[in-house]
XYZ file of C-alpha atoms in Angstrom:
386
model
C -19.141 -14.813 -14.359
C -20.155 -11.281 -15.040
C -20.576 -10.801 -10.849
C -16.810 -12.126 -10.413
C -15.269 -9.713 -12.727
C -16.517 -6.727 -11.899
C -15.710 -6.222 -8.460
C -11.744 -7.329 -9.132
C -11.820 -4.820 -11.791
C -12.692 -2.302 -9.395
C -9.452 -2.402 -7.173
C -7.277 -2.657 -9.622
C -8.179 0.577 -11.800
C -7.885 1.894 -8.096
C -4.319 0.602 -8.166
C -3.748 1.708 -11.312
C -4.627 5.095 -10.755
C -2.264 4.723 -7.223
C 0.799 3.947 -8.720
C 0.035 7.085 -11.356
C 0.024 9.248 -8.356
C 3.167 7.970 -6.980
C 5.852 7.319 -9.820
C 6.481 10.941 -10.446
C 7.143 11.136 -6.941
C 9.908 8.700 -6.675
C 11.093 9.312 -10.504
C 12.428 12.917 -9.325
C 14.678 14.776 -12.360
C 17.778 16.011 -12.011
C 16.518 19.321 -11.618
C 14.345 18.604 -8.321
C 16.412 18.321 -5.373
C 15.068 16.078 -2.505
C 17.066 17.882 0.247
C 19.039 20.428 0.384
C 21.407 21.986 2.698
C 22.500 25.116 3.422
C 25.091 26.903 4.729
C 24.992 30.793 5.722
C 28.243 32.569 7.360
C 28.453 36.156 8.169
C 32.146 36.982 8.434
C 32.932 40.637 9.746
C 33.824 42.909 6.994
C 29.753 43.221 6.809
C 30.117 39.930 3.801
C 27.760 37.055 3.553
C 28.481 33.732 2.336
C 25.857 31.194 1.660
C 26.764 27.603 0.213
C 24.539 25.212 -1.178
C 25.405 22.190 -0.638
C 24.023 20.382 -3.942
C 26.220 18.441 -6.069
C 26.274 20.804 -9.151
C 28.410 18.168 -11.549
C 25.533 15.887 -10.722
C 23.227 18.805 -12.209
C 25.776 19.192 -15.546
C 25.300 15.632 -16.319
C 21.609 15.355 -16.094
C 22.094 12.957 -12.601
C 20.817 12.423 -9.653
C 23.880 12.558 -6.776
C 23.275 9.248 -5.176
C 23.593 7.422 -8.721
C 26.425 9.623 -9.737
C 29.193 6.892 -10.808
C 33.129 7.232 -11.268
C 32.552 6.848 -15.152
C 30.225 9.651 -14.963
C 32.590 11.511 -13.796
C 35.160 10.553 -16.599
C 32.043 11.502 -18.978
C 32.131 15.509 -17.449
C 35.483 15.932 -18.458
C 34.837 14.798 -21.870
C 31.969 17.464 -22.369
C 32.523 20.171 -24.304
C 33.291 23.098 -22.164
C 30.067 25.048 -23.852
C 27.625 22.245 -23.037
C 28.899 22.176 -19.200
C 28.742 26.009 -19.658
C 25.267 25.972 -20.878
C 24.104 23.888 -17.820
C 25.781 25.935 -15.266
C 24.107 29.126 -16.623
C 20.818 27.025 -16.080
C 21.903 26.356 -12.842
C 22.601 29.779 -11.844
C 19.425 31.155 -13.258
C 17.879 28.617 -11.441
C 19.362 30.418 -8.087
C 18.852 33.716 -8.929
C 15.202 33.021 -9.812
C 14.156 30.441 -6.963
C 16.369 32.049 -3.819
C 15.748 35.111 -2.164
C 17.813 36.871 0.486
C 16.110 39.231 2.824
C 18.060 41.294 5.253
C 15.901 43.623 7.435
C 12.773 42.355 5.267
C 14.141 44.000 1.581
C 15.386 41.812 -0.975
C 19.545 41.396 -1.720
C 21.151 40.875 -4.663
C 23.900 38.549 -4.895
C 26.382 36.458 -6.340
C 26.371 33.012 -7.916
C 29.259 31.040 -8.405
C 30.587 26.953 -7.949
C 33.745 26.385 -6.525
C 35.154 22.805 -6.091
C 35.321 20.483 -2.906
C 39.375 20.757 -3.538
C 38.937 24.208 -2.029
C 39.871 23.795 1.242
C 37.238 26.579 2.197
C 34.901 24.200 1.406
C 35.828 20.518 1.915
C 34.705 21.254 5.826
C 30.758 22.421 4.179
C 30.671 19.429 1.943
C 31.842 16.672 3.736
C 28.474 15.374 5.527
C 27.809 14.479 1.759
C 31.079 12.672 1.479
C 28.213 9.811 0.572
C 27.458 10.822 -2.640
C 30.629 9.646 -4.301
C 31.269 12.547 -6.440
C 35.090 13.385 -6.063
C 34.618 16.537 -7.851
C 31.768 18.177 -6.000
C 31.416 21.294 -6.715
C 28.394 23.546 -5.073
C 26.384 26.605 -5.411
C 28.047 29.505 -3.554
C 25.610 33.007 -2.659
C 27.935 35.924 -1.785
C 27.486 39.855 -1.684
C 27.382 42.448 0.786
C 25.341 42.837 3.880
C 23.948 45.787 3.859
C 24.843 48.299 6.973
C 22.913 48.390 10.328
C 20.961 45.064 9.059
C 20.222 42.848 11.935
C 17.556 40.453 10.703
C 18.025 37.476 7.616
C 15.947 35.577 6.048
C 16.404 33.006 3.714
C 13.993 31.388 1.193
C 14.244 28.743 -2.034
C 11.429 27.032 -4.297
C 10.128 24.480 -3.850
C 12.700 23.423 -6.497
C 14.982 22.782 -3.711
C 13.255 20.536 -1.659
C 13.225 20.671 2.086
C 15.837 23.075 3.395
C 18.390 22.263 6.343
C 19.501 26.078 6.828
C 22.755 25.935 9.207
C 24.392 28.863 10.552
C 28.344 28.915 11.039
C 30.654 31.329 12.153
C 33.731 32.809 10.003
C 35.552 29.589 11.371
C 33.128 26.993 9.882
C 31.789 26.527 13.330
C 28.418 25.368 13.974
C 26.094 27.841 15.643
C 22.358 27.027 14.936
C 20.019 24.819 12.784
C 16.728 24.980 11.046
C 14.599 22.791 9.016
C 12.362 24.492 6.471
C 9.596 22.707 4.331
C 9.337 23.141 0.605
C 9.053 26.603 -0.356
C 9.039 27.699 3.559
C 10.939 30.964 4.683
C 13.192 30.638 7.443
C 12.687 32.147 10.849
C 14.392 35.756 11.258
C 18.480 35.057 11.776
C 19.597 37.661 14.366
C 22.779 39.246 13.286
C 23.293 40.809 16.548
C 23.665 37.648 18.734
C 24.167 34.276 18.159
C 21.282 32.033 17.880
C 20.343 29.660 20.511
C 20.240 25.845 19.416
C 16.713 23.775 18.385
C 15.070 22.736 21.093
C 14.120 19.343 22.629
C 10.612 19.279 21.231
C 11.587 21.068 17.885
C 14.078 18.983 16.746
C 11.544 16.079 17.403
C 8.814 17.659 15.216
C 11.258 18.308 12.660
C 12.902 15.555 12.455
C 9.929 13.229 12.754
C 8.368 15.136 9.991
C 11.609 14.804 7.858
C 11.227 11.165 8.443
C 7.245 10.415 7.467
C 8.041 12.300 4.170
C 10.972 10.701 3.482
C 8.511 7.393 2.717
C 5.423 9.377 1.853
C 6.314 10.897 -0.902
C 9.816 10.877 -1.612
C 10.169 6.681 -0.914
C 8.575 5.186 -3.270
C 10.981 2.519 -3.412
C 10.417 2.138 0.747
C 6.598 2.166 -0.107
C 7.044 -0.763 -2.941
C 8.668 -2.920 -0.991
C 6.196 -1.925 2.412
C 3.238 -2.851 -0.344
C 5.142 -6.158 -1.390
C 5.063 -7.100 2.396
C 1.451 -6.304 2.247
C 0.214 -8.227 -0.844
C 1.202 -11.643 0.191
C 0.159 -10.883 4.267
C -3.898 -11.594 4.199
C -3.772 -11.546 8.375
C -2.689 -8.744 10.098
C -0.713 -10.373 13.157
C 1.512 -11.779 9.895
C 1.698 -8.596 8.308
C 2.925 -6.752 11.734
C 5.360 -9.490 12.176
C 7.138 -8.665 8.588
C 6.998 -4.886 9.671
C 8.397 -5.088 12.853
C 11.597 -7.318 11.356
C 11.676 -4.730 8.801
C 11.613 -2.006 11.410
C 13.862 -3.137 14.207
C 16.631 -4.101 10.937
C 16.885 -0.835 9.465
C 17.149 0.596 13.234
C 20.029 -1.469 13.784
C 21.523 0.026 10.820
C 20.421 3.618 11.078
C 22.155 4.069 14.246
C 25.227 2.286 13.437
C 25.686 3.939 10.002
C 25.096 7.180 11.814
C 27.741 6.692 14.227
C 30.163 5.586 11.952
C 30.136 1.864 13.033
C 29.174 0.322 9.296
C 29.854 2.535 6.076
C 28.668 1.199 2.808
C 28.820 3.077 -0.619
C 25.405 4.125 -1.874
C 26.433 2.456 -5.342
C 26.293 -0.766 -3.541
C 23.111 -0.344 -1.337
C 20.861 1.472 -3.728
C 21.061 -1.254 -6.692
C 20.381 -4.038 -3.495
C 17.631 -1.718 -2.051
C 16.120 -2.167 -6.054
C 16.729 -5.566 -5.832
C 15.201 -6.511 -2.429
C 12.028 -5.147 -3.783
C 12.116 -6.876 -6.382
C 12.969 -10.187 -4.603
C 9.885 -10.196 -2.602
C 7.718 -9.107 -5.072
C 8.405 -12.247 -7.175
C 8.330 -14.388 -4.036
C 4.863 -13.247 -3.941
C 4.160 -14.656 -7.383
C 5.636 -17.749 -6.417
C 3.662 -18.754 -3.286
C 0.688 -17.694 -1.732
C 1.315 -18.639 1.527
C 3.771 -16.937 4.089
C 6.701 -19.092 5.100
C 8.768 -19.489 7.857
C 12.015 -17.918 6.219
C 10.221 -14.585 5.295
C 10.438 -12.452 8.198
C 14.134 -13.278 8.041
C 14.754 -11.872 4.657
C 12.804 -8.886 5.914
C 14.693 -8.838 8.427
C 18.009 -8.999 6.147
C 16.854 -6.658 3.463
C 15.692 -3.799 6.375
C 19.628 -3.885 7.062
C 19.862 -2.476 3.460
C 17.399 0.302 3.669
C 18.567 1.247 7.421
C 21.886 1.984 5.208
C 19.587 4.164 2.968
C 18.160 5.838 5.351
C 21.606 6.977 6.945
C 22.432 8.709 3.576
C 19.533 10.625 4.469
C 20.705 11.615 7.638
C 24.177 12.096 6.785
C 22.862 14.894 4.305
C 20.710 16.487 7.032
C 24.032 16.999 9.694
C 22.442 15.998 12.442
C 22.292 18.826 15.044
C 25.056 18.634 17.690
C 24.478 17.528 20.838
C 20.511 16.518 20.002
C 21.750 13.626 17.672
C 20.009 10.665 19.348
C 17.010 12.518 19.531
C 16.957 13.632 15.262
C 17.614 9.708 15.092
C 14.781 8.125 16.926
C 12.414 11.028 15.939
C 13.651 10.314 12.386
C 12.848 6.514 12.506
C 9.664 7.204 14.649
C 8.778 9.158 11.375
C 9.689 6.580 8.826
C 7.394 4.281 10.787
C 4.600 6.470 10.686
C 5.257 6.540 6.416
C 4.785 2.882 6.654
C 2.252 2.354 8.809
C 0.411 5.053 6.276
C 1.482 2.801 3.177
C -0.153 -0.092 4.408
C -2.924 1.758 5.897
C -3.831 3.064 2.382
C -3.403 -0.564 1.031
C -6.097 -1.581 3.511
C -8.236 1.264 2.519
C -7.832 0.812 -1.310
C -7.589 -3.613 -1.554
C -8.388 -4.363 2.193
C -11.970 -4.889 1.555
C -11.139 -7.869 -1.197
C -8.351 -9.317 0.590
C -10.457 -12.753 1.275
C -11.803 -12.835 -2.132
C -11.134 -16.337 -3.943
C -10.116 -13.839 -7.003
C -7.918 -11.543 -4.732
C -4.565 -13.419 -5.997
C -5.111 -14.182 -9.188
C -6.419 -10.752 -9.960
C -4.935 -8.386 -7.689
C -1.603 -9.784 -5.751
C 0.308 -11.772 -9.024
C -0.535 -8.706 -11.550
C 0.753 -5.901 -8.721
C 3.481 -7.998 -7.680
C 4.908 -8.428 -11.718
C 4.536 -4.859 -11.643
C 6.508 -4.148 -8.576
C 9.001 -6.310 -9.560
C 9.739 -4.946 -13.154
C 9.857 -1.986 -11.474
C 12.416 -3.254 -8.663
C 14.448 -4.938 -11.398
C 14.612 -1.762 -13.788
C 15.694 0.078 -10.961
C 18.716 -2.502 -10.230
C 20.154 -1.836 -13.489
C 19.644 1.863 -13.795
C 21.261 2.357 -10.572
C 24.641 -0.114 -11.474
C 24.301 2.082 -14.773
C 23.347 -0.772 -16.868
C 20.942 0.919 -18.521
């Protein structure tokens, strides 16, 4: 008896101590911001303007964007106007603290301020996040002086901010050049003096690819929940593989046809059925413990839904022009490479029992309830149930 205990014990506190490591990364607060993107124009008069492109009544009310709600909206104009005040002071202490602009290597001072998507200055910078539902969107705006004879800039944010898409527009709004920083990453020198040449083949593949594998590992950890609910009821691989490919070639499908405008859905509607599609098969696993027929089907179904959340992903990064088919595969290569990972490390950690008379009872029914509370929870947060 003794013997049978301890060695289910033993994956499970290795569970345990999994999950710990992942919730805080997919239970971000309003004040961490996954992505964001940036806009810097240097008109002639020697002024620079750089936009942030970060849903700033989202920040006021203590939301994320994506779960940002019409009623939430009606709640902002029923704050006081000190509270909303108070938060956009926080907000642009948080910019002048976690942003630097370098022109010619020395630090500028600038400007913070937050006008509204009604301006038509900015509906053009804005709408790639059209997605977020916020009808008031207002941003973060950086504006000064550039200082004379400069012909280098630099940009640079916390890692508060996330990964950075830096885009460079003329005085017209149009697109010049792209760049994808990591967390906390400078940007490459900006040449004032000439405009800069467009990403490369090969880089936008490395960037995008990377954007991709860190979008599940470790920013989707509801894509890794529902990868690990595939997982706990497969104990063969060539099953296992099946699920995943389903999965895979589903939220392809969707991915490119959300991308190019074929299928639009609201993120109020997919993200609740993303929370509830983990859910789903985590209590099928409780259910039965063998793999039906029927289940790479609803794999199948439910990778149409998270395809559609991937493409609010993309839709934030503006894909670079004329290298968008090559950001999207190297984006979904990358989200592949997350998931192969996930169950990779599921292997690693629970592999070893997975033929275990115990491994059910002891390690797939507990992790499964646990998946699916947390699937179910999410469902109701994100309709704003709760």
């Amino acid at each position: 008896m003794g013997r049978d205990h301890r060695p289910a014990f033993r994956p499970l506190l290795i569970l345990s101590l999994l999950a710990g490591l992942l919730l805080p990364c997919g239970a971000a607060s309003a004040h961490d911001v996954a992505l964001t993107r940036v806009r810097a124009c240097f008109d002639p008069p020697g002024r620079f303007q750089i936009d942030l492109i970060y849903d700033v009544d989202a920040f006021v009310l203590g939301l994320r964007p994506e779960h940002l709600t019409a009623e939430d909206l009606e709640s902002l104009k029923a704050m006081s106007p000190e509270d909303v005040n108070e938060r956009l002071d926080e907000l642009r202490s948080l910019a002048l603290h976690r942003v630097r602009l370098r022109f010619d290597n020395q630090k500028t001072a600038f400007d913070v301020s937050f006008p509204t998507i009604d301006s038509p200055e900015t509906v053009a910078a804005t709408q790639p996040d059209a997605a977020h539902g916020s009808r008031s969107n207002r941003i973060i705006r950086l504006s000064g002086e550039v200082p004379e004879g400069a012909t280098q800039f630099v940009f640079w944010a916390s890692r508060s901010f996330g990964n950075v898409i830096l885009e460079f527009v003329d005085a017209a709004g149009v697109f010049m050049a792209q760049q994808l920083l990591e967390k906390g990453a400078r940007s490459e020198p900006y040449d004032l003096r000439r405009p800069a040449q467009p990403a490369g083949f090969f880089g936008v593949v490395r960037d995008y690819v990377v954007l991709g594998f860190e979008h599940i590992i470790p920013e989707g950890l509801d894509h890794i929940l529902f990868v690990l609910g595939l997982f706990l009821l497969s104990t063969k691989m060539g099953p296992l593989l099946w699920q995943v490919s389903a999965f895979t070639l589903a939220h392809t499908v969707t991915l490119a046809c959300a991308t190019y405008g074929v299928i639009q859905m609201a993120p109020s509607i997919v993200e609740p059925l993303i929370a509830l599609s983990i859910a789903y098969v985590a209590i099928e696993n409780v259910c039965t413990s063998k793999l039906h027929a029927w289940r790479p089907i609803v794999v199948f179904a439910f990778g149409l839904l998270h395809g559609l959340g991937f493409s609010g992903v993309l839709q934030e990064l503006g894909l670079p022009p004329g290298r968008v088919a090559t950001a999207l595969v190297s984006f979904n290569v990358g989200v592949e490479i997350g998931q192969l990972a996930v169950i990779a490390l599921g292997f690693l950690v629970v592999g070893w029992f997975r033929h275990r008379p115990w491994y059910r009872r002891r390690i797939v029914i507990p992790t499964s309830l646990a998946i699916a509370a947390v699937g179910l929870y999410w469902s109701l947060e994100r309709t704003g149930l709760v």
